[in-house]
C-alpha positions as semicolon CSV with decimal commas, in nm:
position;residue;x (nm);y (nm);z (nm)
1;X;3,882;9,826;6,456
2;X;3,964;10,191;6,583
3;X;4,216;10,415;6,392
4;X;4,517;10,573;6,622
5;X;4,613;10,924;6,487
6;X;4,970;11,066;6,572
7;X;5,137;11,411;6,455
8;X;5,485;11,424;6,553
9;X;5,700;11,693;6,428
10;X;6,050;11,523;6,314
11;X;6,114;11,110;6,190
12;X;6,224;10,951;6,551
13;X;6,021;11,148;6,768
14;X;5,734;10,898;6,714
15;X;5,967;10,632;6,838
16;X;6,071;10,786;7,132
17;X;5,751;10,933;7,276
18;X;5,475;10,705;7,143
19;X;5,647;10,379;6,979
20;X;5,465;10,161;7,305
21;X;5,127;10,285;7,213
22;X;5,168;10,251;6,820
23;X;5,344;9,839;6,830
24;X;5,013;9,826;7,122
25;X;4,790;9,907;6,912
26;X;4,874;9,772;6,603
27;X;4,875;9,444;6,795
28;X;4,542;9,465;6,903
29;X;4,417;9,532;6,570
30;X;4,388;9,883;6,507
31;X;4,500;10,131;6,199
32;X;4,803;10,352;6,277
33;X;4,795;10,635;6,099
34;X;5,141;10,868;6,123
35;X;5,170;11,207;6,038
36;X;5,492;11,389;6,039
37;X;5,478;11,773;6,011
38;X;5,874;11,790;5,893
39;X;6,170;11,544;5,723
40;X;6,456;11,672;6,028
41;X;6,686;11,842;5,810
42;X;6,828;12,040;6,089
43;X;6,916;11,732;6,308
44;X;7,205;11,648;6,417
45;X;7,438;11,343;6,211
46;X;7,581;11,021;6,372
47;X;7,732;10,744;6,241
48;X;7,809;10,919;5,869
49;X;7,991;11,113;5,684
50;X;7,857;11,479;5,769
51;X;7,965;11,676;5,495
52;X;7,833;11,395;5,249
53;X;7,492;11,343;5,435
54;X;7,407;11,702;5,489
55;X;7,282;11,794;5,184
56;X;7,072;11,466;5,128
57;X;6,996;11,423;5,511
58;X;6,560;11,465;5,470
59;X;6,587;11,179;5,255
60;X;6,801;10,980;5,492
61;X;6,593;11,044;5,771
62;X;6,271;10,921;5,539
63;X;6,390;10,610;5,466
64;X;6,482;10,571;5,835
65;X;6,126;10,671;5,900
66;X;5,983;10,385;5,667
67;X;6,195;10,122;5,874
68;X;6,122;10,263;6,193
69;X;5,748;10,254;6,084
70;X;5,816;9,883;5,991
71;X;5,886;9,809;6,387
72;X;5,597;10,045;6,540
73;X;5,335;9,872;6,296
74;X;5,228;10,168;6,093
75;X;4,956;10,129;5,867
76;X;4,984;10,458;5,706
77;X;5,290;10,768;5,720
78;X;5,202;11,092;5,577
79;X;5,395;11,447;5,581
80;X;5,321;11,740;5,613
81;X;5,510;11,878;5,379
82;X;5,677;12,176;5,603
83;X;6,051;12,228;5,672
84;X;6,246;12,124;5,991
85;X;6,255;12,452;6,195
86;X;6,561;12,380;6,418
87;X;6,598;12,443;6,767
88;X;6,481;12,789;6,905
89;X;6,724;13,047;6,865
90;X;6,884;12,873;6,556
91;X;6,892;13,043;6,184
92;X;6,665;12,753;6,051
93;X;6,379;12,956;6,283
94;X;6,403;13,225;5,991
95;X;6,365;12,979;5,691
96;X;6,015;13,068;5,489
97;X;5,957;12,720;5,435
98;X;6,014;12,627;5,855
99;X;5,724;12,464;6,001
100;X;5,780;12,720;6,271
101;X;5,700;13,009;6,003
102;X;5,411;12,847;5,852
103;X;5,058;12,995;5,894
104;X;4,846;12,847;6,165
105;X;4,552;12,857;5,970
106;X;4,705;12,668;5,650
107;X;4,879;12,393;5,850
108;X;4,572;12,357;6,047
109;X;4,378;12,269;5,691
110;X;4,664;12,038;5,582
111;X;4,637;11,793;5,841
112;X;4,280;11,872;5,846
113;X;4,247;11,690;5,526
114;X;4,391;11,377;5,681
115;X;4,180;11,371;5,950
116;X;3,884;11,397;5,720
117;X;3,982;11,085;5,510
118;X;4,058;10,876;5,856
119;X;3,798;10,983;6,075
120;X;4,063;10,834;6,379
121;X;3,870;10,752;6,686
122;X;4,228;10,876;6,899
123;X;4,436;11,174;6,824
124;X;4,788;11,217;6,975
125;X;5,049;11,540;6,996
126;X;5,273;11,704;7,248
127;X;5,171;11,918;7,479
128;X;5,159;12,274;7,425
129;X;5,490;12,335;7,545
130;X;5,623;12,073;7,292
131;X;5,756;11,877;7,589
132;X;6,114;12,037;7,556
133;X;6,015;12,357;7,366
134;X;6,127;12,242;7,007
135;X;5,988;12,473;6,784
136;X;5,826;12,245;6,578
137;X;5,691;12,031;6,866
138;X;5,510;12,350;6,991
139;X;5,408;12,376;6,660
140;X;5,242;12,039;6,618
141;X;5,072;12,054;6,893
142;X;4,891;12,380;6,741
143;X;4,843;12,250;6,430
144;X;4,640;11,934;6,568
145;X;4,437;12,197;6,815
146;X;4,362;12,387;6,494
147;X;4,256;12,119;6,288
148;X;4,046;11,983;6,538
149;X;3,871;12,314;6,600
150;X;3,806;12,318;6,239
151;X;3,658;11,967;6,188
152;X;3,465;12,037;6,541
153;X;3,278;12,339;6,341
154;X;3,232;12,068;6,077
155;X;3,109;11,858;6,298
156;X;3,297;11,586;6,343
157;X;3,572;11,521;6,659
158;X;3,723;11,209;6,816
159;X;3,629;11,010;7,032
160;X;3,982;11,094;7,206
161;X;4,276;11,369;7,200
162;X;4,544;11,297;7,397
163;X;4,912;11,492;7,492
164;X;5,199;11,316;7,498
165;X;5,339;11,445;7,857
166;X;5,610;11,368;8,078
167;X;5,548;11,360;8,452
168;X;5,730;11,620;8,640
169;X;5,784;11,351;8,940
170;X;5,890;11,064;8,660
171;X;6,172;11,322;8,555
172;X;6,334;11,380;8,863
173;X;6,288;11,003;8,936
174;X;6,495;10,921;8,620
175;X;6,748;11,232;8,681
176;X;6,784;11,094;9,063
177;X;6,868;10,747;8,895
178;X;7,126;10,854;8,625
179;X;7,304;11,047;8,899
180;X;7,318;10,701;9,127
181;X;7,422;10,546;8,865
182;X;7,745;10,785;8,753
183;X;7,562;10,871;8,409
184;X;7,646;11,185;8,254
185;X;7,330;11,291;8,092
186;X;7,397;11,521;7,768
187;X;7,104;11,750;7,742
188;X;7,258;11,995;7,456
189;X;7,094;12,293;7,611
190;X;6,763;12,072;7,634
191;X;6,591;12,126;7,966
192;X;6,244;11,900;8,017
193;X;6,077;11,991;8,331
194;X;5,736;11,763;8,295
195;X;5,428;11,849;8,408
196;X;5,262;11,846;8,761
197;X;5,200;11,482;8,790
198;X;4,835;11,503;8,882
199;X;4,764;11,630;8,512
200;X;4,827;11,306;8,382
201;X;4,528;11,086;8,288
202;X;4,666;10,811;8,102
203;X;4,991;10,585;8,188
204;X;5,037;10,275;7,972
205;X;5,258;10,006;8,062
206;X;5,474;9,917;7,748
207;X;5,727;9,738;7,937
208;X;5,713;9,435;7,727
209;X;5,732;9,650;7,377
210;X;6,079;9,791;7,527
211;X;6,294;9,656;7,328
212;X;6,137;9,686;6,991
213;X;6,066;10,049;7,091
214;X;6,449;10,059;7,107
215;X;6,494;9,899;6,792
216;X;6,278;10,106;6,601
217;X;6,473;10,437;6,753
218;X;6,790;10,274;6,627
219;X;6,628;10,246;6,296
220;X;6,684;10,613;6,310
221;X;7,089;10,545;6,229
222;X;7,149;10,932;6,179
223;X;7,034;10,999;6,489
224;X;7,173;10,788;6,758
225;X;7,501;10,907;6,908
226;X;7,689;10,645;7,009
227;X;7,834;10,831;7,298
228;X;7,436;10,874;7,431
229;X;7,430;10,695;7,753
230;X;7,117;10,531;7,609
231;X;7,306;10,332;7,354
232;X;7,483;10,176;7,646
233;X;7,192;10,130;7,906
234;X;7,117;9,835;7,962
235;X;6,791;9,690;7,913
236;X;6,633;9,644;8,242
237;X;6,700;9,997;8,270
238;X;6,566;10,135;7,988
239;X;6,234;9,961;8,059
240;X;6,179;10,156;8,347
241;X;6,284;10,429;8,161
242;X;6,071;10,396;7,847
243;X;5,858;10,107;7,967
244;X;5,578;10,317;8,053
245;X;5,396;10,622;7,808
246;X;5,209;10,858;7,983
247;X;4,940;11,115;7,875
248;X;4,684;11,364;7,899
249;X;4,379;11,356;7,768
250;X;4,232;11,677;7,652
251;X;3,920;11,636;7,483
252;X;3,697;11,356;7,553
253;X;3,587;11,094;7,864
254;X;3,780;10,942;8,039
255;X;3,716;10,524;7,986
256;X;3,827;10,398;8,301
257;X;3,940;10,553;8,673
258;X;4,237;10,767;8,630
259;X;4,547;10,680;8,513
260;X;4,383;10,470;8,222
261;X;4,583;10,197;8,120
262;X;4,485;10,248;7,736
263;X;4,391;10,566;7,512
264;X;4,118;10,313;7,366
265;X;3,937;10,237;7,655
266;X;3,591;10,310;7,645
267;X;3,599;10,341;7,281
């Protein structure tokens, strides 16, 4: 049994980006070990009261974490303990306790300390641009570089460390196709350009977890709009959509001729 490692920055991210990889490897038989840097206060509310759910939304958003983690087949859920940073440009940036603000060097040791009780043979984050340039995503993916630098000087690494990425040519293929199909795609000032398809290592074919991977987003009640076109796709779409995960892998060897087909290949 190998241990998968994830640090994601906000409850639902893990879902969105990752939830293939996570129900695939839990059914194969290894430990899934999540770590979320933040609890989402800053994100946006659907389907409740907002004035009501406001003040108590990190704890909403935890308990829709624990049911989300239900789904995915997570072992064990950890936070980090920092404070949802918002979107760039927002007031939350300026919050002491944002994730954003913390030090580099003390979130770095923080997750460190998970790492050293799980020795995980395969590490997951974003990619340095925090795939849309949230803040905390960019952020995460720092904080796991930093731990692992540390550990490295320990000496101990994984066997794996992969970046969650999305393909620069899979983007405009799924822009192309929500345009055919009359779909008014609500990006909130969200702009996700990809990266150069021949940086990706990794693509895994999740097509048969799609639909759990949806249910365990919608575990996230708080944050699915109902006007989202997703809510509405249907599901032959959305596995071409979110059927397949793609990745980069940034430290380690490569188990198989490019794109692998899983992170644990030649582990």
């Amino acid at each position: 049994m190998a241990t998968l490692f994830l640090v994601h920055a906000h409850p639902d991210d893990e879902a969105i980006s990752t939830g293939g990889i996570m129900m695939r490897a839990h059914e194969d038989g290894h430990r899934v070990v999540l770590v979320t840097c933040t609890r989402g206060e800053e994100g946006e509310i659907h389907n409740m009261d907002e004035a009501a759910t406001r003040p108590r939304l990190a704890a909403v958003r935890t308990a829709e974490l624990e049911r989300a983690g239900e789904i995915l087949g997570v072992d064990r859920q950890e936070f980090l303990g920092y404070r949802d940073s918002g979107m760039a440009g927002t007031d939350a940036n300026d919050n002491p306790s944002s994730f954003h603000l913390a030090p580099l060097r003390e979130a770095g040791e923080r997750l460190a300390v998970l790492l050293r009780e799980e020795h995980p043979q395969v590490v997951v984050t974003y990619t340095s641009d925090g795939t849309y340039g949230h803040p905390d995503h960019i952020k995460a993916h720092h904080t796991t570089v930093a731990a692992l630098d540390l550990l490295a000087r320990e000496g101990w690494t994984p066997a794996k460390f992969y970046l969650s990425a999305i393909p620069h040519g899979f983007m405009q293929q799924m822009l192309n196709m929500a345009t055919e199909a009359g779909m008014e795609m609500q990006t909130d000032g969200i702009r996700i350009l990809g990266i150069p398809d021949e940086e990706i290592t990794t693509a895994v074919d999740v097509r048969d977890l799609a639909d759990r991977k949806r249910q365990a987003f919608a575990a996230h009640v708080s944050q699915n709009d109902p006007n989202s076109p997703f809510q509405s796709m249907a599901s032959q779409i959305y596995e071409i959509v979110f059927g397949t995960e793609h990745y980069v892998l940034a430290r380690g060897e490569l188990g198989e001729d490019r794109p692998e087909r899983s992170l644990f290949v030649g582990v």
